[in-house]
mmCIF file of C-alpha atoms in Angstrom:
data_model
loop_
_atom_site.group_PDB
_atom_site.id
_atom_site.type_symbol
_atom_site.label_atom_id
_atom_site.label_comp_id
_atom_site.label_asym_id
_atom_site.label_seq_id
_atom_site.Cartn_x
_atom_site.Cartn_y
_atom_site.Cartn_z
ATOM 1 C CA MET M 162 12.727 -15.305 11.893
ATOM 2 C CA THR M 163 11.158 -14.097 15.116
ATOM 3 C CA ALA M 164 7.530 -14.479 16.108
ATOM 4 C CA LEU M 165 6.971 -10.792 15.409
ATOM 5 C CA GLU M 166 8.449 -11.088 11.926
ATOM 6 C CA ASP M 167 6.193 -14.083 11.294
ATOM 7 C CA ARG M 168 3.265 -11.985 12.391
ATOM 8 C CA LEU M 169 4.211 -9.139 10.058
ATOM 9 C CA ARG M 170 4.487 -11.488 7.093
ATOM 10 C CA ASP M 171 1.128 -13.053 8.011
ATOM 11 C CA VAL M 172 -0.592 -9.667 7.986
ATOM 12 C CA PHE M 173 0.937 -8.616 4.686
ATOM 13 C CA ALA M 174 0.015 -11.948 3.118
ATOM 14 C CA SER M 175 -3.571 -11.311 4.204
ATOM 15 C CA LEU M 176 -3.430 -7.914 2.507
ATOM 16 C CA ASP M 177 -2.434 -9.668 -0.686
ATOM 17 C CA GLU M 178 -5.471 -11.909 -0.451
ATOM 18 C CA GLN M 179 -8.050 -9.314 0.452
ATOM 19 C CA ILE M 180 -7.131 -6.082 -1.184
ATOM 20 C CA ALA M 181 -4.752 -6.434 -4.038
ATOM 21 C CA VAL M 182 -5.022 -8.554 -7.115
ATOM 22 C CA PRO M 183 -2.660 -9.810 -8.289
ATOM 23 C CA PRO M 184 -0.635 -10.604 -5.142
ATOM 24 C CA MET M 185 2.919 -9.402 -5.083
ATOM 25 C CA ARG M 186 4.522 -12.619 -4.020
ATOM 26 C CA THR M 187 3.369 -15.590 -6.082
ATOM 27 C CA PRO M 188 6.236 -15.964 -8.516
ATOM 28 C CA SER M 189 4.750 -18.797 -10.525
ATOM 29 C CA ARG M 190 1.572 -16.786 -11.269
ATOM 30 C CA ARG M 191 3.008 -13.318 -11.123
ATOM 31 C CA VAL M 192 3.724 -12.632 -14.765
ATOM 32 C CA ASP M 193 0.473 -13.976 -16.196
ATOM 33 C CA VAL M 194 -1.768 -12.340 -13.626
ATOM 34 C CA ARG M 195 0.052 -9.044 -13.841
ATOM 35 C CA LEU M 196 -0.284 -8.970 -17.596
ATOM 36 C CA ILE M 197 -4.007 -9.557 -17.240
ATOM 37 C CA ALA M 198 -4.272 -6.772 -14.668
ATOM 38 C CA ALA M 199 -2.212 -4.412 -16.814
ATOM 39 C CA ALA M 200 -4.365 -5.191 -19.854
ATOM 40 C CA ALA M 201 -7.527 -4.560 -17.845
ATOM 41 C CA VAL M 202 -6.246 -1.177 -16.746
ATOM 42 C CA VAL M 203 -5.461 -0.181 -20.307
ATOM 43 C CA MET M 204 -8.844 -1.290 -21.610
ATOM 44 C CA ILE M 205 -11.042 0.414 -19.063
ATOM 45 C CA ALA M 206 -11.343 4.178 -19.532
ATOM 46 C CA GLY M 207 -11.845 7.139 -17.235
ATOM 47 C CA GLY M 208 -11.905 6.546 -13.530
ATOM 48 C CA LEU M 209 -13.624 3.180 -13.818
ATOM 49 C CA LEU M 210 -10.548 1.081 -13.239
ATOM 50 C CA ALA M 211 -10.477 -2.466 -11.939
ATOM 51 C CA ALA M 212 -7.396 -4.297 -10.777
ATOM 52 C CA SER M 213 -8.508 -7.581 -12.287
ATOM 53 C CA LEU M 214 -11.067 -8.807 -14.812
ATOM 54 C CA THR M 215 -12.206 -11.440 -12.342
ATOM 55 C CA ASP M 216 -12.296 -9.320 -9.209
ATOM 56 C CA PRO M 217 -15.465 -7.271 -8.671
ATOM 57 C CA GLU M 218 -15.855 -4.220 -6.469
ATOM 58 C CA PRO M 219 -14.624 -5.292 -3.042
ATOM 59 C CA ALA M 220 -17.171 -6.019 -0.380
ATOM 60 C CA GLU M 221 -16.938 -4.259 2.921
ATOM 61 C CA ILE M 222 -13.918 -5.682 4.659
ATOM 62 C CA GLY M 223 -14.029 -6.014 8.426
ATOM 63 C CA VAL M 224 -16.850 -3.464 8.626
ATOM 64 C CA ALA M 225 -19.929 -4.262 10.621
ATOM 65 C CA ALA M 226 -21.446 -0.800 11.037
ATOM 66 C CA ASP M 227 -20.749 2.823 10.307
ATOM 67 C CA MET M 228 -19.136 5.615 12.250
ATOM 68 C CA ARG M 229 -19.695 9.283 12.917
ATOM 69 C CA PRO M 230 -18.545 11.363 9.950
ATOM 70 C CA ALA M 231 -16.279 13.539 12.092
ATOM 71 C CA ASP M 232 -14.575 10.502 13.591
ATOM 72 C CA PHE M 233 -14.137 8.971 10.155
ATOM 73 C CA ASP M 234 -12.633 12.196 8.825
ATOM 74 C CA ALA M 235 -10.162 12.417 11.685
ATOM 75 C CA ALA M 236 -8.976 8.854 11.154
ATOM 76 C CA ALA M 237 -8.899 9.241 7.374
ATOM 77 C CA GLY M 238 -6.821 12.384 7.766
ATOM 78 C CA ASP M 239 -4.207 10.457 9.727
ATOM 79 C CA ILE M 240 -4.164 7.743 7.082
ATOM 80 C CA CYS M 241 -3.697 10.305 4.294
ATOM 81 C CA ARG M 242 -0.854 11.990 6.150
ATOM 82 C CA ALA M 243 0.860 8.626 6.599
ATOM 83 C CA LEU M 244 0.451 7.854 2.883
ATOM 84 C CA ILE M 245 1.812 11.242 1.840
ATOM 85 C CA SER M 246 4.745 10.721 4.169
ATOM 86 C CA ASP M 247 5.385 7.252 2.793
ATOM 87 C CA ILE M 248 5.449 8.262 -0.866
ATOM 88 C CA SER M 249 7.188 11.619 -0.626
ATOM 89 C CA GLY M 250 10.751 11.506 -1.824
ATOM 90 C CA VAL M 251 10.439 7.993 -3.211
ATOM 91 C CA ALA M 252 10.891 8.085 -6.949
ATOM 92 C CA PRO M 253 13.257 6.616 -9.510
ATOM 93 C CA ARG M 254 16.476 8.530 -9.246
ATOM 94 C CA PHE M 255 17.744 7.230 -12.549
ATOM 95 C CA ALA M 256 15.961 6.164 -15.732
ATOM 96 C CA THR M 257 16.751 2.498 -15.249
ATOM 97 C CA VAL M 258 14.476 -0.501 -15.042
ATOM 98 C CA GLU M 259 15.858 -1.359 -11.623
ATOM 99 C CA ALA M 260 15.044 2.088 -10.238
ATOM 100 C CA TYR M 261 11.471 1.911 -11.540
ATOM 101 C CA ILE M 262 10.957 -1.591 -10.188
ATOM 102 C CA VAL M 263 12.150 -0.696 -6.709
ATOM 103 C CA SER M 264 10.209 2.578 -6.613
ATOM 104 C CA ALA M 265 7.023 0.932 -7.884
ATOM 105 C CA LYS M 266 7.252 -1.810 -5.276
ATOM 106 C CA SER M 267 7.614 0.873 -2.633
ATOM 107 C CA ARG M 268 4.470 2.616 -3.928
ATOM 108 C CA ILE M 269 2.554 -0.648 -4.007
ATOM 109 C CA ALA M 270 3.509 -1.437 -0.439
ATOM 110 C CA ALA M 271 2.431 2.029 0.761
ATOM 111 C CA ILE M 272 -0.873 1.693 -1.119
ATOM 112 C CA ASP M 273 -1.603 -1.688 0.405
ATOM 113 C CA VAL M 274 -0.999 -0.505 3.945
ATOM 114 C CA THR M 275 -3.228 2.503 3.262
ATOM 115 C CA ALA M 276 -5.948 0.283 1.867
ATOM 116 C CA ALA M 277 -5.734 -1.991 4.906
ATOM 117 C CA ALA M 278 -6.103 0.976 7.231
ATOM 118 C CA ILE M 279 -9.080 2.407 5.301
ATOM 119 C CA SER M 280 -10.838 -0.928 5.087
ATOM 120 C CA SER M 281 -10.350 -1.525 8.806
ATOM 121 C CA MET M 282 -12.677 1.386 9.555
ATOM 122 C CA PRO M 283 -16.443 1.420 9.211
ATOM 123 C CA PRO M 284 -17.613 3.872 6.533
ATOM 124 C CA PRO M 285 -19.015 7.257 7.605
ATOM 125 C CA SER M 286 -22.728 7.156 8.351
ATOM 126 C CA ASP M 287 -23.458 9.904 5.821
ATOM 127 C CA ASP M 288 -21.767 8.138 2.892
ATOM 128 C CA LEU M 289 -21.710 4.374 3.227
ATOM 129 C CA GLY M 290 -20.128 3.919 -0.191
ATOM 130 C CA LEU M 291 -17.157 6.226 0.419
ATOM 131 C CA THR M 292 -14.771 3.529 1.620
ATOM 132 C CA SER M 293 -15.473 1.382 -1.426
ATOM 133 C CA ARG M 294 -14.896 4.297 -3.815
ATOM 134 C CA VAL M 295 -11.595 5.112 -2.128
ATOM 135 C CA LEU M 296 -10.500 1.473 -2.226
ATOM 136 C CA SER M 297 -11.358 1.372 -5.918
ATOM 137 C CA ARG M 298 -8.944 4.260 -6.575
ATOM 138 C CA LEU M 299 -6.262 2.622 -4.433
ATOM 139 C CA ARG M 300 -6.640 -0.597 -6.399
ATOM 140 C CA ALA M 301 -6.357 1.333 -9.637
ATOM 141 C CA ALA M 302 -3.187 3.023 -8.438
ATOM 142 C CA ARG M 303 -1.836 -0.352 -7.403
ATOM 143 C CA ALA M 304 -2.577 -1.751 -10.842
ATOM 144 C CA ARG M 305 -0.538 1.094 -12.352
ATOM 145 C CA GLY M 306 2.279 0.188 -9.983
ATOM 146 C CA GLU M 307 2.088 -3.423 -11.065
ATOM 147 C CA HIS M 308 2.226 -2.292 -14.687
ATOM 148 C CA VAL M 309 5.400 -0.346 -13.939
ATOM 149 C CA VAL M 310 7.004 -3.478 -12.527
ATOM 150 C CA VAL M 311 5.840 -5.700 -15.403
ATOM 151 C CA SER M 312 6.976 -3.224 -18.050
ATOM 152 C CA ALA M 313 10.312 -2.556 -16.402
ATOM 153 C CA GLU M 314 10.994 -6.260 -15.947
ATOM 154 C CA ALA M 315 10.306 -6.689 -19.663
ATOM 155 C CA GLY M 316 12.782 -3.913 -20.429
ATOM 156 C CA ARG M 317 10.073 -1.493 -21.633
ATOM 157 C CA LEU M 318 11.076 1.699 -19.883
ATOM 158 C CA GLY M 319 8.699 4.013 -21.781
ATOM 159 C CA PRO M 320 5.484 2.258 -20.660
ATOM 160 C CA ALA M 321 6.946 1.948 -17.161
ATOM 161 C CA GLN M 322 7.562 5.693 -17.019
ATOM 162 C CA ARG M 323 4.071 6.507 -18.298
ATOM 163 C CA SER M 324 2.398 4.267 -15.751
ATOM 164 C CA TRP M 325 4.643 5.629 -12.993
ATOM 165 C CA ALA M 326 3.455 9.135 -13.797
ATOM 166 C CA GLU M 327 -0.171 8.064 -13.327
ATOM 167 C CA ILE M 328 0.145 6.431 -9.908
ATOM 168 C CA ASP M 329 0.233 9.577 -7.817
ATOM 169 C CA TRP M 330 -2.478 11.202 -9.923
ATOM 170 C CA ILE M 331 -4.814 8.318 -9.093
ATOM 171 C CA LEU M 332 -3.786 8.422 -5.436
ATOM 172 C CA GLU M 333 -4.727 12.081 -5.433
ATOM 173 C CA GLN M 334 -8.194 11.123 -6.664
ATOM 174 C CA ALA M 335 -8.536 8.889 -3.609
ATOM 175 C CA ARG M 336 -7.377 11.706 -1.348
ATOM 176 C CA VAL M 337 -9.796 14.149 -2.959
ATOM 177 C CA LEU M 338 -12.694 11.793 -2.215
ATOM 178 C CA LEU M 339 -11.743 11.788 1.448
ATOM 179 C CA GLY M 340 -10.879 15.481 1.505
ATOM 180 C CA ASP M 341 -14.219 16.431 -0.051
ATOM 181 C CA HIS M 342 -15.956 14.417 2.641
ATOM 182 C CA GLY M 343 -14.158 16.488 5.279
ATOM 183 C CA ALA M 344 -10.869 14.769 6.083
ATOM 184 C CA LYS M 345 -8.530 17.733 6.430
ATOM 185 C CA GLY M 346 -5.344 15.715 6.204
ATOM 186 C CA CYS M 347 -6.413 14.498 2.759
ATOM 187 C CA ARG M 348 -6.935 17.843 1.101
ATOM 188 C CA PRO M 349 -4.252 18.767 -1.465
ATOM 189 C CA MET G 206 -11.748 -10.029 6.725
ATOM 190 C CA LEU G 207 -8.720 -8.948 8.730
ATOM 191 C CA ARG G 208 -8.683 -10.478 12.201
ATOM 192 C CA GLU G 209 -8.550 -8.162 15.172
ATOM 193 C CA ASP G 210 -4.937 -9.090 15.912
ATOM 194 C CA GLN G 211 -4.019 -8.371 12.289
ATOM 195 C CA ARG G 212 -5.703 -4.958 12.448
ATOM 196 C CA ALA G 213 -3.651 -4.282 15.576
ATOM 197 C CA VAL G 214 -0.490 -4.952 13.585
ATOM 198 C CA VAL G 215 -1.586 -2.598 10.790
ATOM 199 C CA ALA G 216 -2.411 0.116 13.318
ATOM 200 C CA ALA G 217 0.921 -0.367 15.102
ATOM 201 C CA VAL G 218 2.841 -0.117 11.822
ATOM 202 C CA GLN G 219 0.916 3.066 10.960
ATOM 203 C CA ARG G 220 2.074 4.615 14.253
ATOM 204 C CA LEU G 221 5.763 4.083 13.557
ATOM 205 C CA PRO G 222 7.893 7.056 12.550
ATOM 206 C CA LYS G 223 8.124 7.531 8.804
ATOM 207 C CA GLN G 224 11.492 5.916 8.116
ATOM 208 C CA GLN G 225 10.863 2.974 10.433
ATOM 209 C CA ARG G 226 7.455 2.374 8.839
ATOM 210 C CA ALA G 227 8.916 2.533 5.354
ATOM 211 C CA CYS G 228 11.677 0.064 6.251
ATOM 212 C CA VAL G 229 9.212 -2.403 7.803
ATOM 213 C CA ILE G 230 6.868 -2.288 4.803
ATOM 214 C CA LEU G 231 9.647 -2.589 2.257
ATOM 215 C CA ARG G 232 11.317 -5.424 4.164
ATOM 216 C CA TYR G 233 8.353 -7.574 5.160
ATOM 217 C CA TYR G 234 5.796 -6.753 2.455
ATOM 218 C CA ALA G 235 7.761 -5.861 -0.636
ATOM 219 C CA GLU G 236 10.485 -8.270 0.530
ATOM 220 C CA LEU G 237 13.261 -5.991 -0.613
ATOM 221 C CA GLY G 238 16.813 -6.564 0.538
ATOM 222 C CA ILE G 239 18.636 -4.119 2.786
ATOM 223 C CA ASP G 240 20.571 -2.579 -0.107
ATOM 224 C CA ASP G 241 17.407 -2.078 -2.205
ATOM 225 C CA ILE G 242 15.632 -0.467 0.745
ATOM 226 C CA ALA G 243 18.611 1.823 1.274
ATOM 227 C CA SER G 244 18.584 2.781 -2.391
ATOM 228 C CA THR G 245 14.829 3.412 -2.394
ATOM 229 C CA LEU G 246 14.922 5.653 0.655
ATOM 230 C CA GLY G 247 18.240 7.319 -0.110
ATOM 231 C CA ILE G 248 19.852 6.230 3.151
ATOM 232 C CA SER G 249 22.728 3.937 4.066
ATOM 233 C CA PRO G 250 22.268 0.194 4.586
ATOM 234 C CA ASN G 251 23.365 0.618 8.204
ATOM 235 C CA SER G 252 20.621 3.194 8.689
ATOM 236 C CA VAL G 253 18.114 0.688 7.293
ATOM 237 C CA LYS G 254 19.259 -1.908 9.791
ATOM 238 C CA THR G 255 18.983 0.605 12.616
ATOM 239 C CA HIS G 256 15.478 1.679 11.569
ATOM 240 C CA LEU G 257 14.370 -1.953 11.319
ATOM 241 C CA ALA G 258 15.767 -2.814 14.725
ATOM 242 C CA ARG G 259 14.062 0.181 16.327
ATOM 243 C CA ALA G 260 10.807 -0.500 14.508
ATOM 244 C CA LEU G 261 10.698 -4.117 15.618
ATOM 245 C CA GLY G 262 11.420 -3.038 19.168
ATOM 246 C CA ALA G 263 8.592 -0.514 19.062
ATOM 247 C CA LEU G 264 6.225 -3.046 17.534
ATOM 248 C CA GLU G 265 7.065 -5.619 20.212
ATOM 249 C CA VAL G 266 6.076 -3.104 22.868
ATOM 250 C CA GLY G 267 3.056 -1.801 21.000
ATOM 251 C CA LEU G 268 1.647 -5.232 20.274
ATOM 252 C CA GLU G 269 2.087 -6.713 23.734
ATOM 253 C CA GLY G 270 -1.045 -8.495 24.765
ATOM 254 C CA THR G 271 -2.718 -8.281 21.354
ATOM 255 C CA ARG G 272 -2.413 -11.910 20.475
#
């Protein structure tokens, strides 16, 4: 393991702590916490999704001020393009639990990197709550991804497929928020 | 809160070409093996290894002086 690889793992572990609940890599807790997260997603209706019953709306992460709306939109556009690139073409090729698990983990990883990038920027000065609303959608999409993994690991392909189908729909909601603000790269 | 050096890593990963970025994220975040990454992306395991090697090389250069 090189120093760079250590550094990569350190950053991704920090993402686990700050953005996503439950974390992807805590085997002893993984099943219980994922089931709680999956149950929370099922119980909460509409767009008001939470990744965990114990995790409130995230506070501003690494943000001390705001930024010009045009600058925010330009950066958000780049982030959206990277996300679209990361998820395009990645889908279960076969209706097997293994395919859904691998594809869902890929989605979760792309979502977490996107969330880290969004939360690293100050919000736009004309909508200070935009970043939080986008992160909320990303967390909801991540929870769907976690549900895919949990269901597939339990051999329940039907629920896994239904949750899989919802991930990109929720991600589109996040992109629409940014696109409506003015980020061209986020518009469908 | 992400430290400044951690944000530099995130930004550097975001700048990688698509396949290299995907391989790095799947390897070091999702902790997938080479064969699983190859299956996910629809490429050969050797291509995964090549993308990872190039990505790490690019990250070494891009992150020089950020720690």
